[in-house]
Amino acid sequence: MFPLVCKKRTTLTITSGGIALKITLLSGGSGKRLWPLSNEVRSKIFLKLLRKEDGSRESMIQRVCRQLDSVGLLQSTYIVTHKSQIEIMKNHVGDSIPIISEPYKKGTFTAAALAITYLHSKIHVKADEIVCVIPVDLFVKTDFFEILNKLPDILIQSQADLALLGTTPMYPSNQFGYIVPKMNNRIDYHPIATFVEKPDERKARRLIKNNALWNCGVFAFPIKFMLSHLKSKSFPLLYEDMLNLYEHLPELGFDYEVVEKNRHSIVIPYNGTWKDLGSWDALVDYLGNSVIGLGQISDDSINTHVVNELPYPVNVIDVPNIIVAASLDGILVASKKNSSRIKQIINNVPKRPLYEEKRWGTYSVLDHSKMENKIETLTKKIKLLPGKNISYQLHHKRKEIWVITSGSGEFILEDKLSYVTIGDVLQIPLGAKHGVKAITPLEFIEVQIGTELVEEDITRLAMTWEEAIRYCKNGGNCEQGS
Ligand SMILES: O=P(O)(O)OC[C@H]1O[C@](O)(CO)[C@@H](O)[C@@H]1O
């Protein structure tokens, strides 16, 4: 899906003054403020909304990886993400970037700690190598990433054990953390005097007068610095031990846990574009068009945007300064200024995602009905990318009827392989082993009938098609589908 193939990975990647640098992208968080396009499994970093120069669109994670690649850092990049997002992550960035899977969402400090134990005990990164932790939901120009290559030198020269990136504030925001530098006569870094988190507007103005910078959420330090911090907190230093304990570890933020307590930190000023793309208000500036998907906005609806994933048009007449975002998960109509308030009410919205990107393609839930006798039906539209397959699997609580609506593929039912194409109707009884692989882009409607229809009711027997084929008694001979 995404042609990002990074150059050959080496254990010793970028060196500056002989010290190597590793990049850790933290991609946790579900981005509730971008509901309904983001949900439990499709976090904001996977929304393919950002317009590229060639007119195509990319997601935040794709943009950051492309920019890291252009400054030669992708080959030393590791991604930390929650286990539920591994499949979608691979769809966006491919298979060549190592992904460290978080068993639970535990905040930026605990996620960074997991990454450090991985680098330290799994791939034996040296204790004085520098690790730079970056959030994925930032919008910057490529020159921002060029600074990262200077981090090892700057950390050595300054003898600091923690470096942060700070950007010149655009206005007295009460939404960001401020870094107050002790001004020296250098232009490349300053020691940090103090931090002020989300000040009110008056205080923000004063801070800006005192040369304070917005905290970009980028932290760099030698591995040994974090290892000693972990030791002092009695956190495990080995990756496997960390995984075993993860469920019981506290949810901690890196800012509070490390940055605000450390006495030898520096800030590296960055004067270019930096934007936190966490809300509709911020994101719409980078969409390129005022309407994405089906819909129209009248000329008098100034500064209004529509992002519509539904197959129905959204028309807006004479309503300025709003965002309309529509997906299978729901519809948001909000003033630009207050669209972030969705975060407070989102908990009342049903959790099951109605749209998911999987390693093989996507599915959308079209209908879910529950009858009085506890029988449920759930209808999905499933789209498989050519050459991809769903697992060879069975369900304990549902039978399925599939109608192939487009394309062709191979289908295995109870260890029997057949060829399927548009118009075929496939009956999959309760408990029957089944799987499908797309030859050309394959689309089908799946009707599930059973009790407790949840995505988790899947016993997977084989993940790859080669493994699935081995189940076939007829040695893989194709028969015409039913
Ligand atoms: O195990 P995989 O490959 O993720 O496939 C899951 C998909 O297979 C099905 O169970 C089809 O039987 C879908 O309902 C589901 O989305």
Coordinates of C-alpha atoms and ligand atoms in Angstrom, one line a residue:
M1 CA 0.0 0.0 0.0
F2 CA 2.8 2.4 0.9
P3 CA 6.0 2.1 -1.1
L4 CA 8.3 3.3 1.7
V5 CA 11.2 1.0 1.6
C6 CA 14.0 2.3 3.7
K7 CA 17.7 1.8 2.8
K8 CA 19.4 -1.2 4.3
R9 CA 19.3 -1.1 8.1
T10 CA 22.5 -1.4 10.1
T11 CA 22.9 -1.6 13.8
L12 CA 25.3 1.4 13.7
T13 CA 23.4 3.9 11.6
I14 CA 23.9 7.6 11.6
T15 CA 27.1 8.7 13.3
S16 CA 28.0 12.2 14.2
G17 CA 31.3 12.6 16.0
G18 CA 31.4 8.8 16.2
I19 CA 28.1 8.7 18.2
A20 CA 25.2 6.9 16.6
L21 CA 21.6 8.1 16.8
K22 CA 18.4 6.1 17.0
I23 CA 15.0 7.6 16.3
T24 CA 12.0 6.3 18.3
L25 CA 8.6 7.4 16.9
L26 CA 5.9 7.3 19.6
S27 CA 2.6 6.7 17.9
G28 CA 0.3 5.9 20.9
G29 CA -3.0 7.8 21.5
S30 CA -6.2 7.4 19.7
G31 CA -6.8 11.0 18.7
K32 CA -10.3 11.4 20.0
R33 CA -10.4 15.0 19.0
L34 CA -10.4 13.9 15.3
W35 CA -13.5 11.7 15.8
P36 CA -15.3 10.3 13.8
L37 CA -12.5 9.6 11.4
S38 CA -10.2 8.4 14.2
N39 CA -11.4 5.5 16.3
E40 CA -9.9 2.9 18.7
V41 CA -7.9 1.3 15.9
R42 CA -7.5 4.1 13.4
S43 CA -5.8 6.8 15.3
K44 CA -5.3 10.2 13.9
I45 CA -1.8 9.4 12.6
F46 CA -3.4 7.0 10.0
L47 CA -5.8 9.5 8.4
K48 CA -4.7 10.0 4.8
L49 CA -5.6 13.6 4.6
L50 CA -2.4 15.6 4.3
R51 CA -1.9 16.9 0.8
K52 CA 1.5 16.2 -0.8
E53 CA 3.1 18.4 -3.5
D54 CA 2.0 16.0 -6.2
G55 CA -1.7 16.4 -5.1
S56 CA -1.9 12.9 -3.6
R57 CA -2.6 12.5 0.1
E58 CA -0.6 10.9 2.9
S59 CA -1.1 10.1 6.6
M60 CA 0.9 11.8 9.4
I61 CA 3.0 8.6 10.0
Q62 CA 3.7 8.4 6.2
R63 CA 4.7 12.1 6.1
V64 CA 7.1 11.8 9.1
C65 CA 8.7 8.6 7.7
R66 CA 9.1 10.3 4.3
Q67 CA 10.8 13.3 6.0
L68 CA 13.0 11.1 8.1
D69 CA 14.0 9.2 5.0
S70 CA 14.9 12.4 3.2
V71 CA 17.4 13.3 5.9
G72 CA 18.9 9.8 6.1
L73 CA 17.3 8.8 9.4
L74 CA 14.6 6.3 8.5
Q75 CA 17.1 3.4 8.6
S76 CA 17.7 4.1 12.3
T77 CA 14.0 4.6 13.1
Y78 CA 11.9 2.4 15.4
I79 CA 8.2 2.7 15.9
V80 CA 6.4 2.1 19.2
T81 CA 2.7 1.5 18.9
H82 CA -0.1 -0.3 20.6
K83 CA -0.5 -3.9 19.5
S84 CA -4.0 -3.2 18.1
Q85 CA -2.3 -0.8 15.6
I86 CA 0.4 -3.0 14.2
E87 CA -1.6 -4.1 11.1
I88 CA -2.6 -0.7 10.1
M89 CA 0.9 0.6 10.8
K90 CA 2.4 -1.9 8.4
N91 CA -0.2 -0.8 5.7
H92 CA 1.1 2.7 6.1
V93 CA 4.8 2.3 6.4
G94 CA 5.6 -1.2 5.0
D95 CA 7.6 -4.0 6.7
S96 CA 11.1 -2.5 6.8
I97 CA 10.8 -0.3 9.9
P98 CA 10.9 -2.3 13.2
I99 CA 7.8 -2.0 15.3
I100 CA 7.9 -2.3 19.1
S101 CA 4.5 -3.4 20.2
E102 CA 3.0 -2.0 23.4
P103 CA 0.7 -4.5 25.1
Y104 CA -1.2 -1.7 26.9
K105 CA -1.3 2.1 26.4
K106 CA 0.7 3.5 29.3
G107 CA 1.8 7.0 28.3
T108 CA 4.9 8.5 26.7
F109 CA 7.4 7.7 29.5
T110 CA 6.5 4.0 29.8
A111 CA 6.3 3.7 26.0
A112 CA 9.8 5.3 25.7
A113 CA 11.1 3.0 28.5
L114 CA 9.8 0.0 26.5
A115 CA 11.7 1.2 23.4
I116 CA 14.9 1.8 25.5
T117 CA 14.9 -1.7 26.9
Y118 CA 14.3 -3.1 23.4
L119 CA 17.3 -1.1 22.0
H120 CA 19.4 -2.0 25.0
S121 CA 18.7 -5.7 25.5
K122 CA 17.4 -6.9 22.1
I123 CA 19.7 -5.1 19.7
H124 CA 22.5 -4.2 22.0
V125 CA 22.7 -0.5 21.3
K126 CA 25.7 1.0 23.1
A127 CA 25.0 2.9 26.3
D128 CA 26.3 6.2 25.0
E129 CA 24.3 6.1 21.8
I130 CA 21.7 8.9 21.5
V131 CA 18.0 8.1 21.3
C132 CA 15.6 10.8 20.0
V133 CA 11.9 10.3 20.9
I134 CA 9.5 12.0 18.5
P135 CA 5.7 12.2 18.5
V136 CA 4.1 11.3 15.2
D137 CA 1.4 14.0 15.3
L138 CA 3.6 16.9 14.6
F139 CA 3.5 18.9 11.3
V140 CA 6.9 20.3 10.4
K141 CA 9.0 21.0 7.3
T142 CA 11.9 18.7 6.6
D143 CA 14.5 21.2 8.0
F144 CA 13.1 20.2 11.5
F145 CA 14.4 16.6 10.9
E146 CA 17.8 17.9 9.7
I147 CA 18.4 19.3 13.2
L148 CA 18.1 15.8 14.6
N149 CA 21.4 14.8 12.8
K150 CA 23.2 17.4 15.0
L151 CA 21.8 16.1 18.3
P152 CA 24.8 13.8 19.2
D153 CA 27.3 16.6 18.7
I154 CA 25.2 19.1 20.6
L155 CA 24.7 16.8 23.5
I156 CA 28.4 16.1 23.7
Q157 CA 29.4 19.7 23.4
S158 CA 26.9 20.9 26.0
Q159 CA 27.5 18.0 28.3
A160 CA 23.7 18.0 28.9
D161 CA 22.0 14.7 29.4
L162 CA 18.7 15.7 27.8
A163 CA 18.0 17.9 24.7
L164 CA 14.6 19.2 23.7
L165 CA 13.5 21.0 20.6
G166 CA 11.6 24.3 21.2
T167 CA 9.9 26.4 18.5
T168 CA 9.2 30.1 18.5
P169 CA 5.6 30.7 19.7
M170 CA 3.2 32.0 17.1
Y171 CA 0.7 33.4 19.6
P172 CA 0.2 33.3 23.4
S173 CA -1.4 29.8 23.4
N174 CA -2.7 28.2 26.5
Q175 CA -2.6 24.7 24.9
F176 CA 1.2 24.1 24.9
G177 CA 4.1 23.7 27.3
Y178 CA 6.7 26.5 27.3
I179 CA 10.4 26.1 27.8
V180 CA 12.2 29.0 29.4
P181 CA 15.8 29.1 28.3
K182 CA 18.8 30.7 30.1
M183 CA 19.9 32.8 27.2
N184 CA 23.6 32.3 26.3
N185 CA 25.4 33.7 23.3
R186 CA 25.0 30.6 21.3
I187 CA 22.5 30.1 18.5
D188 CA 22.5 26.3 18.5
Y189 CA 21.4 25.6 22.1
H190 CA 20.6 27.1 25.4
P191 CA 20.5 25.6 28.9
I192 CA 16.9 25.3 30.3
A193 CA 15.9 27.5 33.2
T194 CA 12.3 26.2 33.7
F195 CA 9.1 24.8 32.2
V196 CA 5.6 26.2 32.3
E197 CA 2.8 23.8 31.2
K198 CA -0.3 25.3 29.6
P199 CA -0.2 28.8 31.1
D200 CA -3.1 31.2 30.8
E201 CA -2.9 33.8 28.0
R202 CA -1.5 36.6 30.2
K203 CA 1.3 34.4 31.5
A204 CA 1.9 33.1 28.0
R205 CA 2.5 36.7 26.8
R206 CA 5.1 37.3 29.6
L207 CA 6.8 34.0 28.8
I208 CA 7.1 34.9 25.1
K209 CA 8.7 38.3 26.1
N210 CA 11.2 36.2 28.1
N211 CA 12.2 34.2 25.0
A212 CA 10.2 31.1 26.0
L213 CA 9.7 28.5 23.3
W214 CA 6.9 26.0 22.7
N215 CA 7.9 22.5 23.7
C216 CA 7.8 20.3 20.5
G217 CA 7.7 17.1 22.5
V218 CA 11.0 15.9 21.0
F219 CA 13.5 14.5 23.5
A220 CA 17.0 13.3 22.9
F221 CA 19.3 11.6 25.5
P222 CA 22.0 9.0 25.7
I223 CA 20.6 5.5 26.4
K224 CA 22.5 5.3 29.7
F225 CA 20.6 8.4 31.0
M226 CA 17.3 6.6 30.6
L227 CA 18.7 3.3 31.8
S228 CA 19.8 4.9 35.1
H229 CA 16.4 6.6 35.4
L230 CA 14.7 3.2 34.9
K231 CA 17.0 1.7 37.6
S232 CA 16.1 4.4 40.0
K233 CA 12.4 3.7 39.5
S234 CA 13.0 -0.1 39.8
F235 CA 11.7 -0.6 36.2
P236 CA 13.1 -3.6 34.4
L237 CA 16.1 -3.1 32.1
L238 CA 15.4 -6.1 29.9
Y239 CA 12.8 -6.0 27.2
E240 CA 11.2 -9.4 28.0
D241 CA 10.9 -8.4 31.7
M242 CA 9.4 -5.1 30.7
L243 CA 6.8 -6.9 28.5
N244 CA 5.9 -9.3 31.4
L245 CA 5.4 -6.4 33.8
Y246 CA 3.9 -3.9 31.4
E247 CA 0.3 -4.4 32.5
H248 CA 1.2 -3.4 36.0
L249 CA 3.4 -0.4 35.2
P250 CA 2.0 3.1 35.9
E251 CA 0.8 5.3 33.1
L252 CA 3.4 8.1 33.0
G253 CA 4.2 11.1 30.8
F254 CA 7.8 11.8 29.7
D255 CA 7.4 15.5 30.4
Y256 CA 6.4 15.1 34.0
E257 CA 8.5 12.1 34.8
V258 CA 11.8 13.1 33.2
V259 CA 11.9 16.5 31.5
E260 CA 10.6 18.7 34.4
K261 CA 12.8 16.9 37.0
N262 CA 16.1 16.9 35.1
R263 CA 18.6 19.6 36.0
H264 CA 21.0 19.3 33.0
S265 CA 18.8 19.9 30.0
I266 CA 19.2 22.1 26.9
V267 CA 16.8 23.4 24.3
I268 CA 17.6 23.6 20.6
P269 CA 15.6 26.4 19.0
Y270 CA 13.8 25.8 15.8
N271 CA 12.4 28.7 13.9
G272 CA 10.4 27.0 11.1
T273 CA 6.8 25.7 10.8
W274 CA 5.7 23.5 13.7
K275 CA 2.1 22.5 14.3
D276 CA 0.4 20.0 16.6
L277 CA -2.1 18.3 14.3
G278 CA -4.3 17.1 17.2
S279 CA -7.5 18.8 16.4
W280 CA -9.8 19.5 13.3
D281 CA -9.0 23.2 13.7
A282 CA -5.3 22.6 13.2
L283 CA -5.6 19.8 10.6
V284 CA -7.9 21.6 8.1
D285 CA -5.2 24.0 7.2
Y286 CA -3.2 21.2 5.6
L287 CA -6.0 19.5 3.6
G288 CA -5.5 21.6 0.5
N289 CA -9.3 21.5 -0.4
S290 CA -12.3 22.6 1.6
V291 CA -14.2 19.5 0.7
I292 CA -12.8 16.0 0.8
G293 CA -15.2 13.3 -0.3
L294 CA -18.7 13.9 -1.5
G295 CA -20.3 17.3 -0.8
Q296 CA -20.4 21.0 -1.5
I297 CA -20.0 24.2 0.5
S298 CA -21.8 27.4 -0.6
D299 CA -19.6 30.5 -1.2
D300 CA -21.0 32.3 1.9
S301 CA -19.9 29.4 4.2
I302 CA -16.5 31.0 4.6
N303 CA -13.8 29.0 6.4
T304 CA -15.9 25.8 6.5
H305 CA -14.5 22.4 5.7
V306 CA -16.1 19.0 4.9
V307 CA -14.3 15.7 5.3
N308 CA -16.7 13.0 4.2
E309 CA -16.0 9.3 4.0
L310 CA -19.6 8.3 3.5
P311 CA -21.1 7.5 0.1
Y312 CA -23.7 10.3 0.6
P313 CA -23.1 14.0 -0.2
V314 CA -22.9 16.6 2.6
N315 CA -24.1 20.0 1.5
V316 CA -23.4 23.1 3.6
I317 CA -25.3 26.4 2.9
D318 CA -24.4 29.7 4.7
V319 CA -22.7 28.2 7.7
P320 CA -19.3 29.7 8.1
N321 CA -16.4 28.6 10.4
I322 CA -17.5 25.0 10.9
I323 CA -16.1 21.5 10.3
V324 CA -18.3 18.7 9.2
A325 CA -16.6 15.3 9.5
A326 CA -18.5 12.1 8.5
S327 CA -17.6 8.5 8.6
L328 CA -19.3 5.2 9.4
D329 CA -18.5 5.9 13.1
G330 CA -20.6 9.0 13.1
I331 CA -21.0 12.6 12.0
L332 CA -19.4 15.7 13.7
V333 CA -20.8 19.2 13.0
A334 CA -18.8 21.7 15.1
S335 CA -17.5 25.2 15.1
K336 CA -13.9 25.2 14.2
K337 CA -13.1 27.0 17.5
N338 CA -14.7 24.4 19.7
S339 CA -14.4 21.1 17.7
S340 CA -12.0 19.7 20.3
R341 CA -14.9 19.5 22.8
I342 CA -15.8 16.2 21.0
K343 CA -13.2 14.6 23.3
Q344 CA -15.4 15.2 26.3
I345 CA -18.5 13.5 24.8
I346 CA -16.8 10.7 22.8
N347 CA -17.0 8.3 25.7
N348 CA -20.7 8.0 25.2
V349 CA -20.2 6.8 21.6
P350 CA -20.2 3.0 21.1
K351 CA -16.6 1.6 21.0
R352 CA -16.7 -1.0 18.2
P353 CA -15.0 0.6 15.2
L354 CA -17.1 0.4 12.1
Y355 CA -14.2 0.8 9.8
E356 CA -10.8 -0.9 10.1
E357 CA -7.7 -1.0 8.0
K358 CA -6.2 -4.5 8.2
R359 CA -2.9 -6.0 6.8
W360 CA -4.9 -7.3 3.9
G361 CA -7.2 -4.3 3.1
T362 CA -10.2 -2.8 4.8
Y363 CA -13.6 -3.6 6.1
S364 CA -16.7 -1.4 6.8
V365 CA -19.6 -2.5 9.0
L366 CA -22.8 -1.7 7.0
D367 CA -25.4 -3.0 9.5
H368 CA -25.6 -4.7 12.9
S369 CA -29.0 -5.9 14.0
K370 CA -29.9 -7.8 17.2
M371 CA -33.1 -9.8 17.4
E372 CA -35.1 -10.7 20.5
N373 CA -34.1 -14.3 20.4
K374 CA -30.4 -13.2 20.8
I375 CA -29.6 -13.9 17.2
E376 CA -27.6 -11.1 15.6
T377 CA -26.7 -10.3 12.0
L378 CA -23.8 -8.2 11.0
T379 CA -23.1 -7.1 7.4
K380 CA -19.6 -6.0 6.3
K381 CA -18.1 -4.9 3.1
I382 CA -14.7 -6.4 2.8
K383 CA -12.0 -5.2 0.4
L384 CA -8.9 -7.3 -0.1
L385 CA -5.8 -5.9 -1.9
P386 CA -4.4 -8.1 -4.7
G387 CA -2.1 -10.8 -3.5
K388 CA -3.3 -10.4 0.1
N389 CA -5.2 -13.0 2.2
I390 CA -7.3 -13.1 5.3
S391 CA -6.2 -15.8 7.8
Y392 CA -7.3 -19.4 7.4
Q393 CA -9.7 -19.4 10.3
L394 CA -13.0 -20.5 11.9
H395 CA -15.7 -18.9 14.1
H396 CA -17.4 -20.4 17.1
K397 CA -20.5 -18.2 17.2
R398 CA -21.3 -17.3 13.7
K399 CA -21.9 -18.7 10.2
E400 CA -21.1 -16.4 7.2
I401 CA -22.5 -15.9 3.7
W402 CA -20.2 -14.1 1.3
V403 CA -21.3 -12.5 -2.0
I404 CA -18.4 -11.7 -4.2
T405 CA -19.2 -8.3 -5.7
S406 CA -15.9 -7.6 -7.6
G407 CA -12.6 -9.2 -8.5
S408 CA -11.4 -12.8 -8.3
G409 CA -9.5 -14.9 -5.7
E410 CA -8.7 -18.3 -4.2
F411 CA -11.0 -19.6 -1.5
I412 CA -10.4 -22.5 0.9
L413 CA -13.4 -24.0 2.7
E414 CA -12.8 -27.0 4.9
D415 CA -9.4 -27.7 3.3
K416 CA -10.7 -27.5 -0.2
L417 CA -9.4 -24.9 -2.6
S418 CA -11.5 -23.3 -5.3
Y419 CA -11.4 -20.2 -7.6
V420 CA -14.0 -17.5 -6.9
T421 CA -15.2 -14.5 -8.9
I422 CA -17.9 -11.9 -9.1
G423 CA -21.4 -13.2 -8.5
D424 CA -20.3 -16.3 -6.4
V425 CA -22.2 -16.9 -3.2
L426 CA -20.2 -18.7 -0.5
Q427 CA -21.8 -20.4 2.5
I428 CA -19.5 -20.8 5.5
P429 CA -21.1 -22.9 8.2
L430 CA -20.5 -22.4 11.9
G431 CA -17.1 -23.8 12.8
A432 CA -16.0 -24.3 9.2
K433 CA -12.4 -23.6 8.3
H434 CA -12.2 -20.9 5.6
G435 CA -9.9 -18.3 4.1
V436 CA -9.6 -16.2 0.9
K437 CA -6.8 -14.7 -1.1
A438 CA -7.3 -11.9 -3.7
I439 CA -5.9 -12.5 -7.1
T440 CA -7.2 -9.1 -8.4
P441 CA -8.7 -6.5 -6.0
L442 CA -11.4 -8.5 -4.4
E443 CA -14.6 -7.1 -2.7
F444 CA -17.4 -9.1 -1.0
I445 CA -20.3 -8.5 1.2
E446 CA -20.1 -10.7 4.3
V447 CA -23.3 -11.5 6.3
Q448 CA -22.6 -12.9 9.7
I449 CA -25.4 -14.7 11.5
G450 CA -25.0 -15.9 15.1
T451 CA -24.7 -14.8 18.7
E452 CA -22.2 -12.3 20.2
L453 CA -20.9 -11.1 16.9
V454 CA -17.6 -9.6 17.8
E455 CA -14.4 -9.3 15.7
E456 CA -12.5 -11.3 18.3
D457 CA -14.5 -14.5 17.5
I458 CA -11.7 -15.8 15.2
T459 CA -9.6 -18.9 15.7
R460 CA -6.7 -18.4 13.3
L461 CA -5.1 -21.6 11.9
A462 CA -2.7 -20.1 9.4
M463 CA -1.8 -16.5 8.7
T464 CA 0.0 -16.9 5.3
W465 CA -1.6 -18.4 2.2
E466 CA 1.3 -20.9 1.8
E467 CA 0.4 -22.3 5.3
A468 CA -3.3 -22.3 4.5
I469 CA -2.7 -24.2 1.2
R470 CA -1.0 -26.9 3.2
Y471 CA -4.3 -27.7 4.8
C472 CA -5.8 -28.6 1.4
K473 CA -6.2 -32.3 0.8
N474 CA -6.4 -31.9 -2.9
G475 CA -2.8 -30.5 -3.0
G476 CA -3.9 -27.0 -4.1
N477 CA -5.9 -27.9 -7.3
C478 CA -8.4 -25.1 -8.0
E479 CA -12.0 -25.9 -8.6
Q480 CA -14.7 -23.5 -9.8
G481 CA -16.4 -21.8 -6.8
S482 CA -20.1 -22.5 -5.9
Ligands
LIG1 O1 -7.9 -13.0 10.8 P1 -7.8 -11.9 9.7 O2 -6.9 -12.2 8.6 O3 -7.6 -10.6 10.3 O4 -9.3 -11.8 9.1 C1 -10.4 -11.3 9.8 C2 -11.6 -11.2 8.9 O5 -12.0 -12.5 8.5 C3 -13.4 -12.6 8.7 O6 -13.6 -13.2 10.0 C4 -14.1 -13.4 7.6 O7 -14.5 -14.7 8.0 C5 -13.9 -11.1 8.8 O8 -15.1 -11.0 9.5 C6 -12.7 -10.5 9.5 O9 -12.7 -9.1 9.4

